[in-house]
Short mmCIF file of N, CA and C in Angstrom, two decimals:
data_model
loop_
_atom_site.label_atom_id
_atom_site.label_comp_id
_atom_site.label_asym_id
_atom_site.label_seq_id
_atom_site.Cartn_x
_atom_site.Cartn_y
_atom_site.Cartn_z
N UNK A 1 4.04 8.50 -12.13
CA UNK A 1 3.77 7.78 -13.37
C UNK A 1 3.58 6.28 -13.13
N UNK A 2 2.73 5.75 -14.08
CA UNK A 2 2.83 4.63 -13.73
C UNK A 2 3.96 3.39 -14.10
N UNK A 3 4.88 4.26 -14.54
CA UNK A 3 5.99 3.35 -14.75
C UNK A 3 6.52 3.61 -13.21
N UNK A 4 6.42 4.39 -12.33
CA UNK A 4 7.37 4.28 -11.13
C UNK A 4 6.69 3.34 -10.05
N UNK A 5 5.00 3.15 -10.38
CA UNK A 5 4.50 2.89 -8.84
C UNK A 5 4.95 1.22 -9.39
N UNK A 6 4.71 0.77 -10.63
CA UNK A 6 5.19 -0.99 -11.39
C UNK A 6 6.74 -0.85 -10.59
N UNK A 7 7.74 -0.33 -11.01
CA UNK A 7 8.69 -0.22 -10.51
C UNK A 7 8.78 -0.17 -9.03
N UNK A 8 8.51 0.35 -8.15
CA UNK A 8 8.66 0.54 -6.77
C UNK A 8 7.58 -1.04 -6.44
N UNK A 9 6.65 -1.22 -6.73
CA UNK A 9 5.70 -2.59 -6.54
C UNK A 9 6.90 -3.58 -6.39
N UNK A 10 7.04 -3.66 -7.72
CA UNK A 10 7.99 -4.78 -8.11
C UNK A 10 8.99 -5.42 -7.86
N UNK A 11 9.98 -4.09 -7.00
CA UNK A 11 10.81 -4.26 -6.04
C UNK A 11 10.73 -4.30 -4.91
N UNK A 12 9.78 -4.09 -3.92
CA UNK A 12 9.02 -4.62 -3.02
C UNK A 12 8.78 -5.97 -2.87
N UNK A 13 7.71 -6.67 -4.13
CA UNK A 13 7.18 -8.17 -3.70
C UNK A 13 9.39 -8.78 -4.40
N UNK A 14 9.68 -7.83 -4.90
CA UNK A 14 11.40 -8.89 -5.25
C UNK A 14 12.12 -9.05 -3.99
N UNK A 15 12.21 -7.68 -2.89
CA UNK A 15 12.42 -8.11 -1.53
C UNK A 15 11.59 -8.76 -0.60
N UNK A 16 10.64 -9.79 -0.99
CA UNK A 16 9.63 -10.02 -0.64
C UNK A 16 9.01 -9.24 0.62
N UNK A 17 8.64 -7.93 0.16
CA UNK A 17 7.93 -7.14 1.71
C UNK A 17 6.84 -6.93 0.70
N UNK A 18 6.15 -7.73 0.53
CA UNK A 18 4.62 -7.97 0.44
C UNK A 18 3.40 -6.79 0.44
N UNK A 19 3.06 -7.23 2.14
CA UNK A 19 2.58 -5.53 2.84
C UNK A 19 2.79 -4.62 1.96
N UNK A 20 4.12 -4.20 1.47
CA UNK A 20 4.98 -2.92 1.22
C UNK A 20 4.38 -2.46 -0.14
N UNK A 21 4.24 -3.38 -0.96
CA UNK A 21 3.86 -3.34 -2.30
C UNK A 21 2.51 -3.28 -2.29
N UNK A 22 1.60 -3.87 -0.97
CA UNK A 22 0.32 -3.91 -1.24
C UNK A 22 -0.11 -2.67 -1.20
N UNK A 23 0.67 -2.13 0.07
CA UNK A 23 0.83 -0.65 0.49
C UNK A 23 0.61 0.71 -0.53
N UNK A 24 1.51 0.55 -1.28
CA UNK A 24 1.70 1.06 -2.41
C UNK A 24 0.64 1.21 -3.34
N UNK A 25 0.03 -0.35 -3.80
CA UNK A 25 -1.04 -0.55 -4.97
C UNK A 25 -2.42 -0.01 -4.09
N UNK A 26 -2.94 0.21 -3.09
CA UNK A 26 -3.86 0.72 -2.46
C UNK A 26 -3.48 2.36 -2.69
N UNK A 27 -2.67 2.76 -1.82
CA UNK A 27 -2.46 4.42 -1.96
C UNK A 27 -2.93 4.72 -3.17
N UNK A 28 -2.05 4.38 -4.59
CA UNK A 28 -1.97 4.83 -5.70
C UNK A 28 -3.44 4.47 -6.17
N UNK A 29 -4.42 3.10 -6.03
CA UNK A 29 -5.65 2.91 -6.62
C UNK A 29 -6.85 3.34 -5.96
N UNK A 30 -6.64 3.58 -4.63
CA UNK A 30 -7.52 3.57 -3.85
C UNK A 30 -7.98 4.61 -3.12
N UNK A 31 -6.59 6.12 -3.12
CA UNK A 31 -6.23 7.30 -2.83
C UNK A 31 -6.33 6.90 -0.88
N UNK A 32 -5.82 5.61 -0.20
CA UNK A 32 -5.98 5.84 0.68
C UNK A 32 -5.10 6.54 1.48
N UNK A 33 -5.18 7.37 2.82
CA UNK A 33 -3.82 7.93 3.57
C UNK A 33 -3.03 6.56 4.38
N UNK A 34 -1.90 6.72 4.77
CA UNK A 34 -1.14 6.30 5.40
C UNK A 34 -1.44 5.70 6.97
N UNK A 35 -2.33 6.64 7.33
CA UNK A 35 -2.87 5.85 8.49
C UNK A 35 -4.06 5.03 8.18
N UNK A 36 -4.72 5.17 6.79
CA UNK A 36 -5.78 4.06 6.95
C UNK A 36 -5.07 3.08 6.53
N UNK A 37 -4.11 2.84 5.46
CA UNK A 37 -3.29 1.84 4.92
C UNK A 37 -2.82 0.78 5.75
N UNK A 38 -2.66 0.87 7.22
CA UNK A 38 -2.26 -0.01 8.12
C UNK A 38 -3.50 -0.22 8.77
N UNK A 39 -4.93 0.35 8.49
CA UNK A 39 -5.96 -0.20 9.51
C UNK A 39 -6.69 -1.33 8.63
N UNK A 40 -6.62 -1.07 7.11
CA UNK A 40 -7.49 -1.69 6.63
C UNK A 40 -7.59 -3.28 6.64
N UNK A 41 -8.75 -3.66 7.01
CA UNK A 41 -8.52 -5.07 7.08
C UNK A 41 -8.76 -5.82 6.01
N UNK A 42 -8.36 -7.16 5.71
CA UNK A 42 -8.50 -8.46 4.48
C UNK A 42 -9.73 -7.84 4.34
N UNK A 43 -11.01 -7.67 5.23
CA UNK A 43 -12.52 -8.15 4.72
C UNK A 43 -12.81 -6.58 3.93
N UNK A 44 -12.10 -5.68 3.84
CA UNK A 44 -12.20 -4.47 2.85
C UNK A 44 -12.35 -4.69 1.43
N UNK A 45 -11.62 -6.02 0.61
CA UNK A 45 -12.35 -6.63 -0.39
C UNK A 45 -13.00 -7.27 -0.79
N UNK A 46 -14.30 -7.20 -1.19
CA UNK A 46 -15.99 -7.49 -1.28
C UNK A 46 -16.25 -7.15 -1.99
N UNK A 47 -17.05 -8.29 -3.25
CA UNK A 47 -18.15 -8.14 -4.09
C UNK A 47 -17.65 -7.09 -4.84
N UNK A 48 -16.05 -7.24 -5.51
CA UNK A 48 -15.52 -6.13 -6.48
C UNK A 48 -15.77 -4.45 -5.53
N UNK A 49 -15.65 -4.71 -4.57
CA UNK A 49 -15.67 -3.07 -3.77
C UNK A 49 -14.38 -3.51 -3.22
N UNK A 50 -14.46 -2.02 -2.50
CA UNK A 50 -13.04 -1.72 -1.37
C UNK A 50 -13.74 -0.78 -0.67
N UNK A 51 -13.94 -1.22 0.92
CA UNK A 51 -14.39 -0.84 1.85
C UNK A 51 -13.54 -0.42 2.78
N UNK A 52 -13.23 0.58 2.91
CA UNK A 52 -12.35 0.80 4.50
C UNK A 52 -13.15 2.38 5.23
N UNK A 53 -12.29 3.06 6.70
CA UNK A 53 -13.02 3.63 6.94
C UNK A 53 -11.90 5.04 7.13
N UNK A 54 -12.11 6.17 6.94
CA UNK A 54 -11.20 6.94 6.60
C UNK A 54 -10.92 7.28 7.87
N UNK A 55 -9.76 7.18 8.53
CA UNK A 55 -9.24 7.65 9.87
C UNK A 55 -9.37 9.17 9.97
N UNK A 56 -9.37 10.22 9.04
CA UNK A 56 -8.87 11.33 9.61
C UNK A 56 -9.82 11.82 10.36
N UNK A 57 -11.35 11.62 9.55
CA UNK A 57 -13.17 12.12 10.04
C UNK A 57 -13.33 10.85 10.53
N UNK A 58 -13.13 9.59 10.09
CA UNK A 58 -14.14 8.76 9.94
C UNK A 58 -14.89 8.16 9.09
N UNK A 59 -15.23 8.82 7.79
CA UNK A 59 -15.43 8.27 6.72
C UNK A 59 -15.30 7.43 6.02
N UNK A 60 -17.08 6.61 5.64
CA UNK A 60 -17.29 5.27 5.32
C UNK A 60 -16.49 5.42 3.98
N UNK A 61 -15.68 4.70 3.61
CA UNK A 61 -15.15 4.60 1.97
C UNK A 61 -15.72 3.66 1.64
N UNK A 62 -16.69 3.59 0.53
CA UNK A 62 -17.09 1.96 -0.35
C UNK A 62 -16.92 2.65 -1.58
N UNK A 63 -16.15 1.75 -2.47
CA UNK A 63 -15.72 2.45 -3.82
C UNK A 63 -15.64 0.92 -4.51
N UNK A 64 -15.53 1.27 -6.05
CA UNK A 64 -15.69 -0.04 -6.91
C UNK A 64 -13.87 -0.37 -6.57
N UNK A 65 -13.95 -1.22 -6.83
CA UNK A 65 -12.45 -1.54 -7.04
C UNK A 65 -11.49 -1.35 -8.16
N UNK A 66 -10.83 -1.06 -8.10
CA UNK A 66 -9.63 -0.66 -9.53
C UNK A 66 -9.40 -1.42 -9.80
N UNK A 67 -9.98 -1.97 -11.33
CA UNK A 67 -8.99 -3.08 -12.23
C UNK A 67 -7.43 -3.27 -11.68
N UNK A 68 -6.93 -2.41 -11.71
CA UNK A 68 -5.52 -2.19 -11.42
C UNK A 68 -4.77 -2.63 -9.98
N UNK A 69 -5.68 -2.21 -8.98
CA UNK A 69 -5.97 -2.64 -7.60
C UNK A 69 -5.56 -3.95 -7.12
N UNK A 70 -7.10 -4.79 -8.09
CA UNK A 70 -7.53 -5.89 -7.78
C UNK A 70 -6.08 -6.81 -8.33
N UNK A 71 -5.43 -6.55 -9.67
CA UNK A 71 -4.56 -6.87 -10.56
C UNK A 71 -3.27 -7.03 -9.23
N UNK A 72 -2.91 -5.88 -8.91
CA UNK A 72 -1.74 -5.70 -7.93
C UNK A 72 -1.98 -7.03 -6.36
N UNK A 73 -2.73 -6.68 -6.15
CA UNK A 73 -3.28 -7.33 -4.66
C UNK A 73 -3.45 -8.89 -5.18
N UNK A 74 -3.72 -9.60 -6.13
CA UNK A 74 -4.03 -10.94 -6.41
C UNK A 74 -2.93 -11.30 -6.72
N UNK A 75 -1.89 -10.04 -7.44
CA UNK A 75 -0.40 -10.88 -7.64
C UNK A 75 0.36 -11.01 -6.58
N UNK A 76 0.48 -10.37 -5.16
CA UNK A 76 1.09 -10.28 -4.33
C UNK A 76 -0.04 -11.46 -3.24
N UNK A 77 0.96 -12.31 -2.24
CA UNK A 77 0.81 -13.11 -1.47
C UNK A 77 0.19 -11.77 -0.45
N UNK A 78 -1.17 -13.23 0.08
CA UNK A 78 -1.96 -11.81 1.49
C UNK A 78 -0.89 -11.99 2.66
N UNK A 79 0.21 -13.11 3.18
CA UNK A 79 0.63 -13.14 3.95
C UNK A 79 2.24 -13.09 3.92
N UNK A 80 2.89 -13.00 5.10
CA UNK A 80 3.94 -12.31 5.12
C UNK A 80 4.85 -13.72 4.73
N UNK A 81 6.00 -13.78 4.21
CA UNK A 81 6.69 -14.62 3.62
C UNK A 81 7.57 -15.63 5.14
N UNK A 82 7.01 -17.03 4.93
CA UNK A 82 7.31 -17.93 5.93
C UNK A 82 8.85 -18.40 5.87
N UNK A 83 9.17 -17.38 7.01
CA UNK A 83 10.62 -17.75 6.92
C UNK A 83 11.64 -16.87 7.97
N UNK A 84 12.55 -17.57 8.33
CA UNK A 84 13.33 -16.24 9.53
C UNK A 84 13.55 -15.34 9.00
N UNK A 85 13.66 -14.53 10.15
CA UNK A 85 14.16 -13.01 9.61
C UNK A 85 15.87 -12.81 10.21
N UNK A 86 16.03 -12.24 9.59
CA UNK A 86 16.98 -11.38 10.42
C UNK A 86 16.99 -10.72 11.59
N UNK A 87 17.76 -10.86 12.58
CA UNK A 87 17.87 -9.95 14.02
C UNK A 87 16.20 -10.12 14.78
N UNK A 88 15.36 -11.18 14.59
CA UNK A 88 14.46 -11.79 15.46
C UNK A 88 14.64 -13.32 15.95
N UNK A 89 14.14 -13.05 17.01
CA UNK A 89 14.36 -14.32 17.90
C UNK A 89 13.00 -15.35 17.71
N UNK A 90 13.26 -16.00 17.07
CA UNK A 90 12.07 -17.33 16.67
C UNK A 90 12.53 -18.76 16.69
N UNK A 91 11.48 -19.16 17.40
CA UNK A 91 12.14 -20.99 17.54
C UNK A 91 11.75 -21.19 16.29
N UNK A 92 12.91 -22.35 15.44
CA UNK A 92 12.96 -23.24 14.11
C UNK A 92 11.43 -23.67 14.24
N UNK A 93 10.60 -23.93 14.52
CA UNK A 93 9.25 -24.39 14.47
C UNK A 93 8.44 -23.29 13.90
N UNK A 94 8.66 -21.65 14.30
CA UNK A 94 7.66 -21.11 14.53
C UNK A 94 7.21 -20.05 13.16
N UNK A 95 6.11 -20.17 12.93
CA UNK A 95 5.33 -20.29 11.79
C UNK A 95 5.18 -18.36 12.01
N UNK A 96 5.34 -17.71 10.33
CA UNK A 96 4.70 -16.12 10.24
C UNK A 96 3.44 -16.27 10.67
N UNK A 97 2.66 -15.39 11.45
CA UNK A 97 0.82 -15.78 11.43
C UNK A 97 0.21 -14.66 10.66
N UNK A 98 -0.98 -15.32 10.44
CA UNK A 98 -1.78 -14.91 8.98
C UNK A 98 -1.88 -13.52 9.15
N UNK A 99 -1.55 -12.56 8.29
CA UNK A 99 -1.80 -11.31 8.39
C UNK A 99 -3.34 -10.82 8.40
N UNK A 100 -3.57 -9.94 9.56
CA UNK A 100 -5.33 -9.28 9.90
C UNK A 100 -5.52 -8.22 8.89
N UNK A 101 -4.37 -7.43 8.16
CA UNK A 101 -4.47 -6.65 8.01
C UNK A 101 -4.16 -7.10 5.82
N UNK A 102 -4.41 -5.69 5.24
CA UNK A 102 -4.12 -5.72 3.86
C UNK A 102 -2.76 -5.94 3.89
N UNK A 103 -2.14 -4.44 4.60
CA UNK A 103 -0.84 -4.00 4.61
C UNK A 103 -0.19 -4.77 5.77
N UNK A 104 0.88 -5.15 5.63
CA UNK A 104 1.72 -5.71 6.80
C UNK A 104 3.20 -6.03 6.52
N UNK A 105 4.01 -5.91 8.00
CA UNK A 105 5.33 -5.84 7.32
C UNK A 105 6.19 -7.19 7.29
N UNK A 106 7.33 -7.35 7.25
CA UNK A 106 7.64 -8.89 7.22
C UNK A 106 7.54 -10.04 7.90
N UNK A 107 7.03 -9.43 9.49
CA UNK A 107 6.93 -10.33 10.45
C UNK A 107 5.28 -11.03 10.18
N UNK A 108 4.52 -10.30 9.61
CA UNK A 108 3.10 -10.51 9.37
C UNK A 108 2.30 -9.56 10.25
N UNK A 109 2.59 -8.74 10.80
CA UNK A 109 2.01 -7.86 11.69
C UNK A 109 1.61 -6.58 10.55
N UNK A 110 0.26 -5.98 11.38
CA UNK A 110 0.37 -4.43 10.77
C UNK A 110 1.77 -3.45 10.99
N UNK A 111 2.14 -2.70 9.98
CA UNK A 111 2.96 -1.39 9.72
C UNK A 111 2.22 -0.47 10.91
N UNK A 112 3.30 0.50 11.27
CA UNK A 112 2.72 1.38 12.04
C UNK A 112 2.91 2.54 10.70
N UNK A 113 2.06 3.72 11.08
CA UNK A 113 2.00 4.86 9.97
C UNK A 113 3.89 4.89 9.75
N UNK A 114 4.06 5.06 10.83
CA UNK A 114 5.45 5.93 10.39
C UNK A 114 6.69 4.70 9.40
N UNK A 115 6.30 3.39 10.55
CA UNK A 115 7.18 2.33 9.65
C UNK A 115 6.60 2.12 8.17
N UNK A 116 5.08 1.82 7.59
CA UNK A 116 5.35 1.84 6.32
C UNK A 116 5.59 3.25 5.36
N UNK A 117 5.57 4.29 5.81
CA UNK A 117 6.28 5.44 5.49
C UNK A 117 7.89 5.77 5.11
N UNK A 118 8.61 4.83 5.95
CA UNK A 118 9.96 5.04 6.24
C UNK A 118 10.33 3.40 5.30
N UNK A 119 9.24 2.22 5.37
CA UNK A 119 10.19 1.73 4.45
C UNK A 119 9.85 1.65 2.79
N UNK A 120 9.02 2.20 2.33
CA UNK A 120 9.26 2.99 1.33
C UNK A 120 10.23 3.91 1.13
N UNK A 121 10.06 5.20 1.96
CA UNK A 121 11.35 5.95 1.69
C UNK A 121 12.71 5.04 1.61
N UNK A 122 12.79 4.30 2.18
CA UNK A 122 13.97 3.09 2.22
C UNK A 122 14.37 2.19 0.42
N UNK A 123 12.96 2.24 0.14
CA UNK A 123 13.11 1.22 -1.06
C UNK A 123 13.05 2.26 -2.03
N UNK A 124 12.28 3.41 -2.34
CA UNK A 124 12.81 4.30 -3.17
C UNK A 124 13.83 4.88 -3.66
N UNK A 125 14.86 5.31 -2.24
CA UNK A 125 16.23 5.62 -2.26
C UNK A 125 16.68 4.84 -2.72
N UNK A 126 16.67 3.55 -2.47
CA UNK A 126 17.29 2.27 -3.06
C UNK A 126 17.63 2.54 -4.80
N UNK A 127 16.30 2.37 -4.62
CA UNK A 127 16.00 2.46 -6.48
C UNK A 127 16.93 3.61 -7.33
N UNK A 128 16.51 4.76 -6.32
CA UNK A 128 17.05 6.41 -7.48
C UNK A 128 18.72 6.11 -6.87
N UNK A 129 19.30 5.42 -5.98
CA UNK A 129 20.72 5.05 -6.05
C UNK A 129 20.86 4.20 -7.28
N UNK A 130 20.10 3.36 -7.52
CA UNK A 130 20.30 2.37 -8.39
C UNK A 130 19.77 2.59 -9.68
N UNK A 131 19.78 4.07 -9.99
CA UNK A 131 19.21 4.55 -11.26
C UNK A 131 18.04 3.98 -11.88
N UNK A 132 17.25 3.18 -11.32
CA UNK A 132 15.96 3.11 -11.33
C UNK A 132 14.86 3.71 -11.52
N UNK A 133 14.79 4.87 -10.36
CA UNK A 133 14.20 5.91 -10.66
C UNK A 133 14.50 6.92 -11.04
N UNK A 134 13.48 8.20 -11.17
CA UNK A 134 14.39 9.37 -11.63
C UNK A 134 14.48 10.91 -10.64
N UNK A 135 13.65 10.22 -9.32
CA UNK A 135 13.59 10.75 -8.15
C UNK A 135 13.60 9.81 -6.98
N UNK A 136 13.82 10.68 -5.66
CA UNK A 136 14.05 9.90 -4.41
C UNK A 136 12.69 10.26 -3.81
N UNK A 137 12.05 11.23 -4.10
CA UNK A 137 10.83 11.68 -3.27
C UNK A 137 9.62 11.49 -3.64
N UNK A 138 9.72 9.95 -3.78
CA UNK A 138 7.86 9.72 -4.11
C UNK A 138 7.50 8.85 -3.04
N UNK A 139 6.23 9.05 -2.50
CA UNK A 139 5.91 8.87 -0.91
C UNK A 139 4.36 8.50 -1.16
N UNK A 140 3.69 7.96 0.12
CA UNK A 140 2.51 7.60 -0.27
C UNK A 140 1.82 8.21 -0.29
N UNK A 141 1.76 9.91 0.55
CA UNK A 141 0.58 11.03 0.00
C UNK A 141 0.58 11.23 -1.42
N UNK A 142 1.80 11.10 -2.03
CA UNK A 142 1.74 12.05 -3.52
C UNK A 142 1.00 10.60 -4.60
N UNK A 143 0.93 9.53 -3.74
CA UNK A 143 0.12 8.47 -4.83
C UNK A 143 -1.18 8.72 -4.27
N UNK A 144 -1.79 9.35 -3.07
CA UNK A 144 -3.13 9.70 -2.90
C UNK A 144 -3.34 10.85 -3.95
N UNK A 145 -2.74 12.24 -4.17
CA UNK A 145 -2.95 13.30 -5.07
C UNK A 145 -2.99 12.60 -6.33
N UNK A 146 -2.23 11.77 -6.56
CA UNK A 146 -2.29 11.30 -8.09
C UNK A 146 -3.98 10.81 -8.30
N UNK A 147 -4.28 10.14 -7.18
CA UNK A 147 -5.64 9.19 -7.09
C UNK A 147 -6.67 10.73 -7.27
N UNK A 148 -6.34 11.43 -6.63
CA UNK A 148 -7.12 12.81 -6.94
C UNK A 148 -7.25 13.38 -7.41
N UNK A 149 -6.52 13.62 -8.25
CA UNK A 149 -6.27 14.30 -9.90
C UNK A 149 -6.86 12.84 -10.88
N UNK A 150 -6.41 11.98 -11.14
CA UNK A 150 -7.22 11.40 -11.90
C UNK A 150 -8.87 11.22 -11.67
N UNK A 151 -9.05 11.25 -10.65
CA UNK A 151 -10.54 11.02 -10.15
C UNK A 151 -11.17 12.10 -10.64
N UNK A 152 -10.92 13.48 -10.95
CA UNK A 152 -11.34 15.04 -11.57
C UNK A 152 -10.94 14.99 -12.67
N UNK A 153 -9.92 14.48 -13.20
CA UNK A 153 -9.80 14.29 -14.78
C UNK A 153 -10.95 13.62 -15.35
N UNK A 154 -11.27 12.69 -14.37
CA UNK A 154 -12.30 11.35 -14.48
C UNK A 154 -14.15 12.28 -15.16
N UNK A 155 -13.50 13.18 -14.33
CA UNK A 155 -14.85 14.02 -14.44
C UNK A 155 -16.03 13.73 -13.20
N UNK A 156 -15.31 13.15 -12.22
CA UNK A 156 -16.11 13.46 -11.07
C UNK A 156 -16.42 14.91 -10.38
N UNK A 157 -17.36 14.97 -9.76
CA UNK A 157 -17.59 15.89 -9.30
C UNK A 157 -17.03 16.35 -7.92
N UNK A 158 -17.12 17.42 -7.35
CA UNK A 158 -16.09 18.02 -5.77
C UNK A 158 -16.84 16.94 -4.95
N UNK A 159 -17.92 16.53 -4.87
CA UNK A 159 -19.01 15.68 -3.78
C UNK A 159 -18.44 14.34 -4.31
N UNK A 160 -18.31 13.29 -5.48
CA UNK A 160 -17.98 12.54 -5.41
C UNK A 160 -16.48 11.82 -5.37
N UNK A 161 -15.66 13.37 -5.40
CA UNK A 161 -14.19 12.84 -5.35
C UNK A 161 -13.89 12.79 -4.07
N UNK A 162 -14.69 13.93 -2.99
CA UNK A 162 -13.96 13.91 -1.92
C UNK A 162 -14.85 12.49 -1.26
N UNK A 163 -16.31 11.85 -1.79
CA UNK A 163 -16.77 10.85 -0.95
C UNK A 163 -15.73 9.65 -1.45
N UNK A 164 -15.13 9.44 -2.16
CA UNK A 164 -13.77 8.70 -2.98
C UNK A 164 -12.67 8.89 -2.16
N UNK A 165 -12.10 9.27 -1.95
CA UNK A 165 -11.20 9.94 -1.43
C UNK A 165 -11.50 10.01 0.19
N UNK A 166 -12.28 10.08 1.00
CA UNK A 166 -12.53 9.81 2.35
C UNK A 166 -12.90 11.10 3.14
N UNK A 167 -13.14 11.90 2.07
CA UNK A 167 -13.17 13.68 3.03
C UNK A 167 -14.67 13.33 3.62
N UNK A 168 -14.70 14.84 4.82
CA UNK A 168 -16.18 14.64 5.25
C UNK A 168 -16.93 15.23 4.50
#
């Protein structure tokens, strides 16, 4: 629902993990998988499109952009929040560098599949501990199915949901 993906967003850019939330607003608008989510680069938004390339075939994705998308991604900072971390070793001088990627995690680096996988599952649990949510098991495939079911509600056709969606 879209009261959970606002919710899970929200608490994301509140722990400032950025990436995490961008993460999120792509899956759910964009129906991308988990391994393209960490490939896609900054230059994927263009001229109101979203360009990336679907890892599983290969598949060119160019799709309009989601009001909703564009909304999420302009409220969230493109780069990772300038500042120490915890349990890393950085000289007082040394600056986050600009993230290459959409998605990235606090250091400013790309997520690997499995890390932005796991810290979602991390911030979800959070939440349904914290009665927030009203489940622990919402993950970033089931915001691609959502993207897929609305796209056929949409009244697209099998040829233009799966060219949406990244199938071959």
């Amino acid at each position: 629902p879209a009261a959970v993906v606002r919710t899970v967003i929200e608490a994301a850019v509140a722990q400032r993990k950025f990436g995490l939330a961008r993460a999120v607003a792509i899956a759910r608008y964009a129906g991308a998988r988990r391994g393209d989510l960490v490939r896609i680069a900054r230059a994927a938004r263009a001229d109101g499109r979203f360009r990336f390339v679907s890892g599983k075939r290969r598949v060119p994705v160019d799709i309009p952009e989601d009001p909703e998308l564009s909304r999420w991604l302009d409220a969230t900072p493109s780069t990772a929040p300038a500042e120490k971390r915890r349990g890393r070793k950085l000289k007082a001088e040394a600056e986050t560098p600009a993230a290459t990627t959409l998605v990235f995690n606090v250091a400013g680096k790309p997520y690997t599949e499995d890390g932005v996988g796991q810290e979602l599952a991390k911030l979800v649990v959070s939440l349904h501990e914290s009665k927030k949510l009203d489940n622990e098991r919402y993950d970033l495939h089931g915001l691609r199915h959502t993207r897929g079911v609305e796209l056929a509600l949409a009244g697209c056709t099998d040829a233009q949901g799966a060219a949406m969606m990244g199938h071959g």
